[in-house]
Amino acid sequence: MAPPVATVADAEPSVQSAQREVEQLRAQCLSDQGGPAVLQAVNLCALHNLLMPAWLRDEYVKRHHLVADAHARSWDDAFGRPWPKRTRLATVRRRRVLIRRVHTEVWKLAASRPDLAIKRELFDMVGELEGIHLEGSTVDRLYYAALRAGFVNVAEWRRAMGLKAPATRTRRKKA
Protein backbone atom coordinates (compact mmCIF):
# COMPACT_ATOMS: atom_id res chain seq x y z
CA MET A 1 0.00 0.00 0.00
CA ALA A 2 1.32 3.44 -0.95
CA PRO A 3 1.98 5.93 1.86
CA PRO A 4 -0.43 8.86 2.25
CA VAL A 5 0.38 11.90 0.14
CA ALA A 6 1.92 14.63 2.27
CA THR A 7 1.48 17.74 0.14
CA VAL A 8 -0.50 18.86 -2.88
CA ALA A 9 2.74 19.41 -4.84
CA ASP A 10 3.77 15.73 -4.34
CA ALA A 11 0.48 14.39 -5.63
CA GLU A 12 -0.83 13.39 -9.02
CA PRO A 13 -3.62 15.56 -10.49
CA SER A 14 -6.62 13.54 -9.23
CA VAL A 15 -5.14 13.42 -5.73
CA GLN A 16 -4.42 17.16 -5.85
CA SER A 17 -8.01 17.74 -6.86
CA ALA A 18 -9.25 15.59 -3.97
CA GLN A 19 -7.04 17.47 -1.50
CA ARG A 20 -8.39 20.80 -2.74
CA GLU A 21 -11.95 19.50 -2.49
CA VAL A 22 -11.38 18.37 1.13
CA GLU A 23 -10.09 21.85 1.98
CA GLN A 24 -13.07 23.45 0.22
CA LEU A 25 -15.38 21.35 2.42
CA ARG A 26 -13.73 22.60 5.63
CA ALA A 27 -16.12 25.47 6.46
CA GLN A 28 -19.14 23.32 5.65
CA CYS A 29 -17.77 20.45 7.80
CA LEU A 30 -17.27 22.69 10.81
CA SER A 31 -20.83 24.04 10.72
CA ASP A 32 -23.60 22.48 12.83
CA GLN A 33 -25.22 21.01 9.69
CA GLY A 34 -21.91 19.78 8.25
CA GLY A 35 -22.29 16.06 8.91
CA PRO A 36 -22.74 15.02 5.25
CA ALA A 37 -19.74 17.16 4.29
CA VAL A 38 -17.66 15.43 6.99
CA LEU A 39 -18.55 12.03 5.54
CA GLN A 40 -17.82 13.28 2.02
CA ALA A 41 -14.38 14.57 3.09
CA VAL A 42 -13.57 11.32 4.93
CA ASN A 43 -14.62 9.41 1.80
CA LEU A 44 -12.30 11.52 -0.40
CA CYS A 45 -9.40 10.89 1.99
CA ALA A 46 -10.07 7.14 1.97
CA LEU A 47 -10.50 6.92 -1.82
CA HIS A 48 -7.30 8.83 -2.58
CA ASN A 49 -5.20 7.52 0.32
CA LEU A 50 -4.89 11.04 1.74
CA LEU A 51 -3.69 11.85 5.22
CA MET A 52 -6.78 13.18 6.99
CA PRO A 53 -6.32 16.80 8.13
CA ALA A 54 -6.46 17.30 11.92
CA TRP A 55 -9.62 19.44 11.68
CA LEU A 56 -11.42 16.65 9.77
CA ARG A 57 -10.22 13.95 12.16
CA ASP A 58 -11.42 16.00 15.15
CA GLU A 59 -14.82 16.73 13.58
CA TYR A 60 -15.39 13.09 12.60
CA VAL A 61 -14.38 11.80 16.05
CA LYS A 62 -16.60 14.42 17.75
CA ARG A 63 -19.65 13.36 15.72
CA HIS A 64 -18.88 9.65 16.14
CA HIS A 65 -18.68 10.07 19.91
CA LEU A 66 -22.07 11.81 19.98
CA VAL A 67 -23.59 8.46 19.01
CA ALA A 68 -21.10 6.18 20.76
CA ASP A 69 -21.56 8.04 24.07
CA ALA A 70 -25.39 8.15 23.69
CA HIS A 71 -25.68 11.92 23.21
CA ALA A 72 -27.37 11.36 19.84
CA ARG A 73 -29.96 8.68 19.03
CA SER A 74 -28.69 7.81 15.58
CA TRP A 75 -26.01 8.37 12.98
CA ASP A 76 -28.51 10.64 11.22
CA ASP A 77 -28.60 12.86 14.31
CA ALA A 78 -24.80 13.11 14.32
CA PHE A 79 -24.08 13.28 10.60
CA GLY A 80 -27.39 14.38 9.08
CA ARG A 81 -29.88 12.59 6.85
CA PRO A 82 -28.23 11.09 3.77
CA TRP A 83 -31.24 11.96 1.60
CA PRO A 84 -34.10 14.42 1.99
CA LYS A 85 -37.48 12.98 2.95
CA ARG A 86 -39.44 11.41 0.10
CA THR A 87 -36.36 11.03 -2.12
CA ARG A 88 -36.92 8.19 -4.56
CA LEU A 89 -33.65 6.29 -4.39
CA ALA A 90 -34.43 4.29 -7.52
CA THR A 91 -34.67 7.57 -9.45
CA VAL A 92 -31.37 8.77 -8.00
CA ARG A 93 -29.70 5.46 -8.96
CA ARG A 94 -31.11 5.54 -12.50
CA ARG A 95 -29.86 9.10 -13.03
CA ARG A 96 -26.39 8.18 -11.75
CA VAL A 97 -26.22 5.15 -14.04
CA LEU A 98 -27.32 7.33 -16.98
CA ILE A 99 -24.70 9.98 -16.14
CA ARG A 100 -21.97 7.31 -16.17
CA ARG A 101 -23.27 5.83 -19.41
CA VAL A 102 -23.47 9.21 -21.15
CA HIS A 103 -19.94 10.11 -20.04
CA THR A 104 -18.61 6.74 -21.23
CA GLU A 105 -20.27 7.10 -24.64
CA VAL A 106 -19.03 10.68 -25.06
CA TRP A 107 -15.54 9.41 -24.18
CA LYS A 108 -15.76 6.57 -26.72
CA LEU A 109 -16.98 8.82 -29.53
CA ALA A 110 -14.44 11.53 -28.72
CA ALA A 111 -11.60 8.99 -28.72
CA SER A 112 -12.68 7.31 -31.94
CA ARG A 113 -13.56 10.55 -33.74
CA PRO A 114 -11.05 13.28 -32.77
CA ASP A 115 -12.48 15.44 -35.56
CA LEU A 116 -15.79 15.67 -33.72
CA ALA A 117 -16.09 18.63 -31.33
CA ILE A 118 -17.61 18.05 -27.93
CA LYS A 119 -20.72 19.97 -28.81
CA ARG A 120 -24.32 19.44 -29.75
CA GLU A 121 -23.61 17.14 -32.74
CA LEU A 122 -21.74 14.69 -30.52
CA PHE A 123 -24.43 14.87 -27.82
CA ASP A 124 -27.12 14.19 -30.44
CA MET A 125 -25.18 11.11 -31.61
CA VAL A 126 -24.88 9.82 -28.04
CA GLY A 127 -28.59 10.43 -27.45
CA GLU A 128 -29.48 8.18 -30.38
CA LEU A 129 -27.52 5.20 -29.01
CA GLU A 130 -29.27 2.04 -27.86
CA GLY A 131 -30.19 2.26 -24.19
CA ILE A 132 -29.91 6.06 -24.03
CA HIS A 133 -32.55 7.50 -26.43
CA LEU A 134 -32.41 11.09 -25.21
CA GLU A 135 -32.42 14.51 -26.80
CA GLY A 136 -29.00 16.06 -27.35
CA SER A 137 -29.75 18.83 -24.84
CA THR A 138 -30.48 16.23 -22.14
CA VAL A 139 -27.27 14.37 -22.98
CA ASP A 140 -25.45 17.71 -22.76
CA ARG A 141 -26.84 18.32 -19.24
CA LEU A 142 -25.96 14.78 -18.11
CA TYR A 143 -22.41 15.03 -19.50
CA TYR A 144 -21.79 18.30 -17.65
CA ALA A 145 -23.35 16.81 -14.49
CA ALA A 146 -20.73 14.06 -14.82
CA LEU A 147 -17.99 16.70 -14.98
CA ARG A 148 -19.36 18.40 -11.86
CA ALA A 149 -19.32 15.00 -10.15
CA GLY A 150 -15.61 14.67 -10.87
CA PHE A 151 -15.53 12.65 -14.09
CA VAL A 152 -12.71 13.35 -16.53
CA ASN A 153 -13.27 16.26 -18.90
CA VAL A 154 -12.93 14.62 -22.31
CA ALA A 155 -11.86 17.88 -24.02
CA GLU A 156 -9.04 18.34 -21.50
CA TRP A 157 -8.07 14.68 -21.93
CA ARG A 158 -7.84 15.20 -25.69
CA ARG A 159 -5.56 18.20 -25.22
CA ALA A 160 -3.38 16.33 -22.72
CA MET A 161 -3.05 13.39 -25.12
CA GLY A 162 -2.11 15.74 -27.95
CA LEU A 163 -5.11 14.70 -30.02
CA LYS A 164 -6.09 17.14 -32.70
CA ALA A 165 -8.79 19.43 -31.43
CA PRO A 166 -11.46 20.14 -34.03
CA ALA A 167 -11.37 23.57 -35.57
CA THR A 168 -14.17 25.79 -34.40
CA ARG A 169 -15.96 28.17 -36.66
CA THR A 170 -15.61 31.82 -35.89
CA ARG A 171 -17.76 34.51 -37.32
CA ARG A 172 -16.03 37.19 -39.29
CA LYS A 173 -16.84 40.74 -38.49
CA LYS A 174 -18.36 42.72 -41.32
CA ALA A 175 -16.03 45.45 -42.51
Short mmCIF file of N, CA, C and O in Angstrom, two decimals, residues 31-127:
data_model
loop_
_atom_site.label_atom_id
_atom_site.label_comp_id
_atom_site.label_asym_id
_atom_site.label_seq_id
_atom_site.Cartn_x
_atom_site.Cartn_y
_atom_site.Cartn_z
N SER A 31 -19.54 23.46 10.35
CA SER A 31 -20.83 24.04 10.72
C SER A 31 -21.67 22.98 11.45
O SER A 31 -21.37 21.79 11.38
N ASP A 32 -22.73 23.42 12.11
CA ASP A 32 -23.60 22.48 12.83
C ASP A 32 -24.26 21.47 11.90
O ASP A 32 -24.52 20.34 12.28
N GLN A 33 -24.55 21.88 10.66
CA GLN A 33 -25.22 21.01 9.69
C GLN A 33 -24.22 20.32 8.76
O GLN A 33 -24.60 19.82 7.71
N GLY A 34 -22.96 20.26 9.14
CA GLY A 34 -21.91 19.78 8.25
C GLY A 34 -21.65 18.29 8.24
O GLY A 34 -20.67 17.84 7.66
N GLY A 35 -22.51 17.49 8.85
CA GLY A 35 -22.29 16.06 8.91
C GLY A 35 -22.09 15.39 7.56
O GLY A 35 -21.12 14.64 7.38
N PRO A 36 -22.96 15.63 6.56
CA PRO A 36 -22.74 15.02 5.25
C PRO A 36 -21.42 15.44 4.62
O PRO A 36 -20.75 14.64 3.98
N ALA A 37 -21.02 16.70 4.83
CA ALA A 37 -19.74 17.16 4.29
C ALA A 37 -18.57 16.45 4.97
O ALA A 37 -17.56 16.14 4.33
N VAL A 38 -18.70 16.18 6.27
CA VAL A 38 -17.66 15.43 6.99
C VAL A 38 -17.50 14.05 6.37
O VAL A 38 -16.38 13.61 6.07
N LEU A 39 -18.61 13.37 6.14
CA LEU A 39 -18.55 12.03 5.54
C LEU A 39 -17.99 12.09 4.12
O LEU A 39 -17.22 11.21 3.71
N GLN A 40 -18.34 13.13 3.37
CA GLN A 40 -17.82 13.28 2.02
C GLN A 40 -16.30 13.49 2.05
O GLN A 40 -15.56 12.89 1.27
N ALA A 41 -15.82 14.31 2.97
CA ALA A 41 -14.38 14.57 3.09
C ALA A 41 -13.63 13.32 3.54
O ALA A 41 -12.55 13.01 3.02
N VAL A 42 -14.19 12.58 4.49
CA VAL A 42 -13.57 11.32 4.93
C VAL A 42 -13.51 10.35 3.75
O VAL A 42 -12.50 9.67 3.53
N ASN A 43 -14.58 10.28 2.97
CA ASN A 43 -14.62 9.41 1.80
C ASN A 43 -13.52 9.78 0.80
O ASN A 43 -12.83 8.91 0.27
N LEU A 44 -13.36 11.07 0.53
CA LEU A 44 -12.30 11.52 -0.40
C LEU A 44 -10.92 11.11 0.11
O LEU A 44 -10.08 10.65 -0.66
N CYS A 45 -10.69 11.28 1.41
CA CYS A 45 -9.40 10.89 1.99
C CYS A 45 -9.17 9.39 1.84
O CYS A 45 -8.08 8.95 1.48
N ALA A 46 -10.19 8.59 2.08
CA ALA A 46 -10.07 7.14 1.97
C ALA A 46 -9.85 6.71 0.51
O ALA A 46 -8.99 5.89 0.23
N LEU A 47 -10.61 7.29 -0.41
CA LEU A 47 -10.50 6.92 -1.82
C LEU A 47 -9.13 7.25 -2.42
O LEU A 47 -8.63 6.53 -3.27
N HIS A 48 -8.55 8.36 -1.98
CA HIS A 48 -7.30 8.83 -2.58
C HIS A 48 -6.09 8.62 -1.67
O HIS A 48 -5.02 9.15 -1.95
N ASN A 49 -6.29 7.84 -0.60
CA ASN A 49 -5.20 7.52 0.32
C ASN A 49 -4.55 8.80 0.86
O ASN A 49 -3.32 8.91 0.92
N LEU A 50 -5.38 9.77 1.23
CA LEU A 50 -4.89 11.04 1.74
C LEU A 50 -4.79 10.99 3.26
O LEU A 50 -5.62 10.36 3.93
N LEU A 51 -3.80 11.68 3.78
CA LEU A 51 -3.69 11.85 5.22
C LEU A 51 -4.82 12.80 5.63
O LEU A 51 -4.97 13.88 5.06
N MET A 52 -5.63 12.38 6.58
CA MET A 52 -6.78 13.18 6.99
C MET A 52 -6.29 14.41 7.76
O MET A 52 -5.51 14.27 8.70
N PRO A 53 -6.73 15.61 7.37
CA PRO A 53 -6.32 16.80 8.13
C PRO A 53 -6.83 16.72 9.57
O PRO A 53 -7.87 16.12 9.85
N ALA A 54 -6.11 17.35 10.49
CA ALA A 54 -6.46 17.30 11.92
C ALA A 54 -7.88 17.81 12.16
O ALA A 54 -8.63 17.22 12.96
N TRP A 55 -8.28 18.89 11.47
CA TRP A 55 -9.62 19.44 11.68
C TRP A 55 -10.69 18.44 11.29
O TRP A 55 -11.73 18.35 11.94
N LEU A 56 -10.44 17.65 10.23
CA LEU A 56 -11.42 16.65 9.77
C LEU A 56 -11.46 15.49 10.75
O LEU A 56 -12.53 15.01 11.11
N ARG A 57 -10.29 15.03 11.17
CA ARG A 57 -10.22 13.95 12.16
C ARG A 57 -11.00 14.33 13.42
O ARG A 57 -11.82 13.57 13.91
N ASP A 58 -10.76 15.54 13.93
CA ASP A 58 -11.42 16.00 15.15
C ASP A 58 -12.94 16.08 14.98
O ASP A 58 -13.70 15.68 15.86
N GLU A 59 -13.38 16.60 13.83
CA GLU A 59 -14.82 16.73 13.58
C GLU A 59 -15.49 15.36 13.44
O GLU A 59 -16.58 15.14 13.98
N TYR A 60 -14.83 14.44 12.76
CA TYR A 60 -15.39 13.09 12.60
C TYR A 60 -15.48 12.40 13.95
O TYR A 60 -16.52 11.83 14.30
N VAL A 61 -14.41 12.46 14.73
CA VAL A 61 -14.38 11.80 16.05
C VAL A 61 -15.44 12.42 16.97
O VAL A 61 -16.16 11.70 17.68
N LYS A 62 -15.59 13.74 16.93
CA LYS A 62 -16.60 14.42 17.75
C LYS A 62 -18.00 13.90 17.42
O LYS A 62 -18.78 13.52 18.31
N ARG A 63 -18.32 13.82 16.14
CA ARG A 63 -19.65 13.36 15.72
C ARG A 63 -19.85 11.87 16.01
O ARG A 63 -20.93 11.45 16.40
N HIS A 64 -18.80 11.09 15.82
CA HIS A 64 -18.88 9.65 16.14
C HIS A 64 -19.17 9.45 17.62
O HIS A 64 -20.02 8.63 17.99
N HIS A 65 -18.48 10.21 18.47
CA HIS A 65 -18.68 10.07 19.91
C HIS A 65 -20.06 10.53 20.38
O HIS A 65 -20.55 10.06 21.41
N LEU A 66 -20.70 11.42 19.62
CA LEU A 66 -22.07 11.81 19.98
C LEU A 66 -22.97 10.58 20.01
O LEU A 66 -23.82 10.45 20.90
N VAL A 67 -22.78 9.68 19.06
CA VAL A 67 -23.59 8.46 19.01
C VAL A 67 -23.04 7.42 19.97
O VAL A 67 -23.77 6.82 20.77
N ALA A 68 -21.73 7.21 19.93
CA ALA A 68 -21.10 6.18 20.76
C ALA A 68 -21.32 6.43 22.25
O ALA A 68 -21.47 5.49 23.03
N ASP A 69 -21.37 7.69 22.65
CA ASP A 69 -21.56 8.04 24.07
C ASP A 69 -23.02 8.36 24.40
O ASP A 69 -23.31 8.94 25.45
N ALA A 70 -23.94 8.02 23.49
CA ALA A 70 -25.39 8.15 23.69
C ALA A 70 -25.87 9.59 23.86
O ALA A 70 -26.85 9.85 24.55
N HIS A 71 -25.20 10.54 23.21
CA HIS A 71 -25.68 11.92 23.21
C HIS A 71 -26.58 12.18 21.99
O HIS A 71 -27.28 13.17 21.95
N ALA A 72 -26.51 11.29 21.03
CA ALA A 72 -27.37 11.36 19.84
C ALA A 72 -27.99 9.98 19.64
O ALA A 72 -27.35 8.97 19.88
N ARG A 73 -29.25 9.95 19.20
CA ARG A 73 -29.96 8.68 19.03
C ARG A 73 -29.44 7.85 17.85
O ARG A 73 -29.49 6.64 17.89
N SER A 74 -29.03 8.55 16.79
CA SER A 74 -28.69 7.81 15.58
C SER A 74 -27.56 8.51 14.83
O SER A 74 -27.21 9.65 15.11
N TRP A 75 -27.04 7.79 13.85
CA TRP A 75 -26.01 8.37 12.98
C TRP A 75 -26.58 9.56 12.22
O TRP A 75 -25.86 10.52 11.95
N ASP A 76 -27.87 9.51 11.90
CA ASP A 76 -28.51 10.64 11.22
C ASP A 76 -28.48 11.89 12.10
O ASP A 76 -28.30 13.00 11.60
N ASP A 77 -28.66 11.72 13.40
CA ASP A 77 -28.60 12.86 14.31
C ASP A 77 -27.19 13.47 14.36
O ASP A 77 -27.03 14.68 14.48
N ALA A 78 -26.18 12.64 14.25
CA ALA A 78 -24.80 13.11 14.32
C ALA A 78 -24.28 13.63 12.98
O ALA A 78 -23.54 14.62 12.94
N PHE A 79 -24.64 12.95 11.90
CA PHE A 79 -24.08 13.28 10.60
C PHE A 79 -25.09 13.85 9.61
O PHE A 79 -24.72 14.26 8.52
N GLY A 80 -26.36 13.86 9.97
CA GLY A 80 -27.39 14.38 9.08
C GLY A 80 -27.99 13.28 8.22
O GLY A 80 -27.41 12.21 8.04
N ARG A 81 -29.20 13.56 7.72
CA ARG A 81 -29.88 12.59 6.85
C ARG A 81 -29.12 12.46 5.54
O ARG A 81 -28.74 13.48 4.95
N PRO A 82 -28.94 11.24 5.04
CA PRO A 82 -28.23 11.09 3.77
C PRO A 82 -29.06 11.59 2.58
O PRO A 82 -28.49 12.03 1.58
N TRP A 83 -30.36 11.53 2.68
CA TRP A 83 -31.24 11.96 1.60
C TRP A 83 -32.41 12.72 2.19
O TRP A 83 -32.90 12.37 3.26
N PRO A 84 -32.90 13.73 1.50
CA PRO A 84 -34.10 14.42 1.99
C PRO A 84 -35.29 13.46 2.05
O PRO A 84 -35.33 12.46 1.34
N LYS A 85 -36.27 13.80 2.87
CA LYS A 85 -37.48 12.98 2.95
C LYS A 85 -38.12 12.86 1.58
O LYS A 85 -38.07 13.78 0.77
N ARG A 86 -38.71 11.73 1.33
CA ARG A 86 -39.44 11.41 0.10
C ARG A 86 -38.54 11.31 -1.15
O ARG A 86 -39.05 11.34 -2.27
N THR A 87 -37.24 11.22 -0.96
CA THR A 87 -36.36 11.03 -2.12
C THR A 87 -36.57 9.63 -2.65
O THR A 87 -36.58 8.66 -1.89
N ARG A 88 -36.76 9.51 -3.93
CA ARG A 88 -36.92 8.19 -4.56
C ARG A 88 -35.53 7.69 -4.95
O ARG A 88 -34.94 8.15 -5.94
N LEU A 89 -35.01 6.77 -4.18
CA LEU A 89 -33.65 6.29 -4.39
C LEU A 89 -33.49 5.60 -5.74
O LEU A 89 -32.43 5.70 -6.36
N ALA A 90 -34.52 4.93 -6.20
CA ALA A 90 -34.43 4.29 -7.52
C ALA A 90 -34.21 5.33 -8.61
O ALA A 90 -33.44 5.11 -9.55
N THR A 91 -34.85 6.49 -8.48
CA THR A 91 -34.67 7.57 -9.45
C THR A 91 -33.25 8.12 -9.38
O THR A 91 -32.62 8.38 -10.42
N VAL A 92 -32.74 8.29 -8.18
CA VAL A 92 -31.37 8.77 -8.00
C VAL A 92 -30.38 7.78 -8.64
O VAL A 92 -29.47 8.18 -9.36
N ARG A 93 -30.59 6.49 -8.39
CA ARG A 93 -29.70 5.46 -8.96
C ARG A 93 -29.76 5.45 -10.48
O ARG A 93 -28.73 5.39 -11.15
N ARG A 94 -30.97 5.54 -11.04
CA ARG A 94 -31.11 5.54 -12.50
C ARG A 94 -30.38 6.74 -13.12
O ARG A 94 -29.70 6.60 -14.13
N ARG A 95 -30.54 7.90 -12.52
CA ARG A 95 -29.86 9.10 -13.03
C ARG A 95 -28.34 8.93 -12.96
O ARG A 95 -27.63 9.27 -13.90
N ARG A 96 -27.83 8.38 -11.87
CA ARG A 96 -26.39 8.18 -11.75
C ARG A 96 -25.87 7.19 -12.79
O ARG A 96 -24.80 7.39 -13.36
N VAL A 97 -26.62 6.13 -13.02
CA VAL A 97 -26.22 5.15 -14.04
C VAL A 97 -26.21 5.82 -15.41
O VAL A 97 -25.29 5.63 -16.21
N LEU A 98 -27.23 6.64 -15.69
CA LEU A 98 -27.32 7.33 -16.98
C LEU A 98 -26.17 8.34 -17.14
O LEU A 98 -25.60 8.45 -18.23
N ILE A 99 -25.82 9.04 -16.09
CA ILE A 99 -24.70 9.98 -16.14
C ILE A 99 -23.42 9.24 -16.51
O ILE A 99 -22.66 9.67 -17.38
N ARG A 100 -23.18 8.10 -15.85
CA ARG A 100 -21.97 7.31 -16.17
C ARG A 100 -22.00 6.84 -17.62
O ARG A 100 -21.00 6.88 -18.31
N ARG A 101 -23.15 6.36 -18.05
CA ARG A 101 -23.27 5.83 -19.41
C ARG A 101 -23.04 6.92 -20.45
O ARG A 101 -22.33 6.72 -21.43
N VAL A 102 -23.64 8.09 -20.22
CA VAL A 102 -23.47 9.21 -21.15
C VAL A 102 -21.99 9.60 -21.21
O VAL A 102 -21.43 9.77 -22.29
N HIS A 103 -21.35 9.73 -20.06
CA HIS A 103 -19.94 10.11 -20.04
C HIS A 103 -19.09 9.08 -20.79
O HIS A 103 -18.22 9.43 -21.58
N THR A 104 -19.36 7.81 -20.56
CA THR A 104 -18.61 6.74 -21.23
C THR A 104 -18.79 6.82 -22.74
O THR A 104 -17.81 6.70 -23.49
N GLU A 105 -20.02 7.03 -23.20
CA GLU A 105 -20.27 7.10 -24.64
C GLU A 105 -19.66 8.34 -25.27
O GLU A 105 -19.15 8.29 -26.39
N VAL A 106 -19.69 9.47 -24.55
CA VAL A 106 -19.03 10.68 -25.06
C VAL A 106 -17.53 10.41 -25.18
O VAL A 106 -16.90 10.75 -26.18
N TRP A 107 -16.97 9.76 -24.18
CA TRP A 107 -15.54 9.41 -24.18
C TRP A 107 -15.20 8.54 -25.40
O TRP A 107 -14.25 8.80 -26.12
N LYS A 108 -16.01 7.49 -25.60
CA LYS A 108 -15.76 6.57 -26.72
C LYS A 108 -15.81 7.30 -28.06
O LYS A 108 -14.94 7.11 -28.91
N LEU A 109 -16.85 8.10 -28.26
CA LEU A 109 -16.98 8.82 -29.53
C LEU A 109 -15.85 9.84 -29.70
O LEU A 109 -15.30 9.97 -30.80
N ALA A 110 -15.51 10.54 -28.65
CA ALA A 110 -14.44 11.53 -28.72
C ALA A 110 -13.10 10.88 -29.02
O ALA A 110 -12.28 11.43 -29.77
N ALA A 111 -12.87 9.70 -28.48
CA ALA A 111 -11.60 8.99 -28.72
C ALA A 111 -11.55 8.43 -30.13
O ALA A 111 -10.51 8.46 -30.78
N SER A 112 -12.67 7.93 -30.61
CA SER A 112 -12.68 7.31 -31.94
C SER A 112 -12.82 8.34 -33.06
O SER A 112 -12.46 8.07 -34.21
N ARG A 113 -13.35 9.51 -32.73
CA ARG A 113 -13.56 10.55 -33.74
C ARG A 113 -12.98 11.88 -33.24
O ARG A 113 -13.72 12.78 -32.82
N PRO A 114 -11.65 12.04 -33.26
CA PRO A 114 -11.05 13.28 -32.77
C PRO A 114 -11.48 14.52 -33.54
O PRO A 114 -11.34 15.62 -33.06
N ASP A 115 -12.01 14.32 -34.75
CA ASP A 115 -12.48 15.44 -35.56
C ASP A 115 -13.81 16.00 -35.08
O ASP A 115 -14.23 17.07 -35.49
N LEU A 116 -14.47 15.28 -34.18
CA LEU A 116 -15.79 15.67 -33.72
C LEU A 116 -15.67 16.51 -32.44
O LEU A 116 -15.13 16.05 -31.43
N ALA A 117 -16.15 17.74 -32.49
CA ALA A 117 -16.09 18.63 -31.33
C ALA A 117 -17.06 18.13 -30.25
O ALA A 117 -18.08 17.50 -30.55
N ILE A 118 -16.73 18.44 -29.02
CA ILE A 118 -17.61 18.05 -27.93
C ILE A 118 -18.68 19.14 -27.80
O ILE A 118 -18.61 20.04 -26.97
N LYS A 119 -19.63 19.00 -28.69
CA LYS A 119 -20.72 19.97 -28.81
C LYS A 119 -22.00 19.22 -29.12
O LYS A 119 -22.06 18.01 -29.05
N ARG A 120 -22.99 19.97 -29.54
CA ARG A 120 -24.32 19.44 -29.75
C ARG A 120 -24.36 18.23 -30.69
O ARG A 120 -25.08 17.26 -30.44
N GLU A 121 -23.60 18.25 -31.78
CA GLU A 121 -23.61 17.14 -32.74
C GLU A 121 -23.22 15.83 -32.04
O GLU A 121 -23.87 14.80 -32.23
N LEU A 122 -22.17 15.89 -31.24
CA LEU A 122 -21.74 14.69 -30.52
C LEU A 122 -22.82 14.25 -29.52
O LEU A 122 -23.13 13.07 -29.41
N PHE A 123 -23.39 15.20 -28.80
CA PHE A 123 -24.43 14.87 -27.82
C PHE A 123 -25.66 14.27 -28.50
O PHE A 123 -26.29 13.35 -27.96
N ASP A 124 -26.00 14.77 -29.68
CA ASP A 124 -27.12 14.19 -30.44
C ASP A 124 -26.82 12.74 -30.81
O ASP A 124 -27.69 11.87 -30.72
N MET A 125 -25.58 12.47 -31.24
CA MET A 125 -25.18 11.11 -31.61
C MET A 125 -25.27 10.17 -30.40
O MET A 125 -25.76 9.05 -30.52
N VAL A 126 -24.81 10.63 -29.25
CA VAL A 126 -24.88 9.82 -28.04
C VAL A 126 -26.34 9.56 -27.66
O VAL A 126 -26.71 8.45 -27.29
N GLY A 127 -27.18 10.57 -27.79
CA GLY A 127 -28.59 10.43 -27.45
C GLY A 127 -29.33 9.40 -28.28
O GLY A 127 -30.32 8.82 -27.83
#
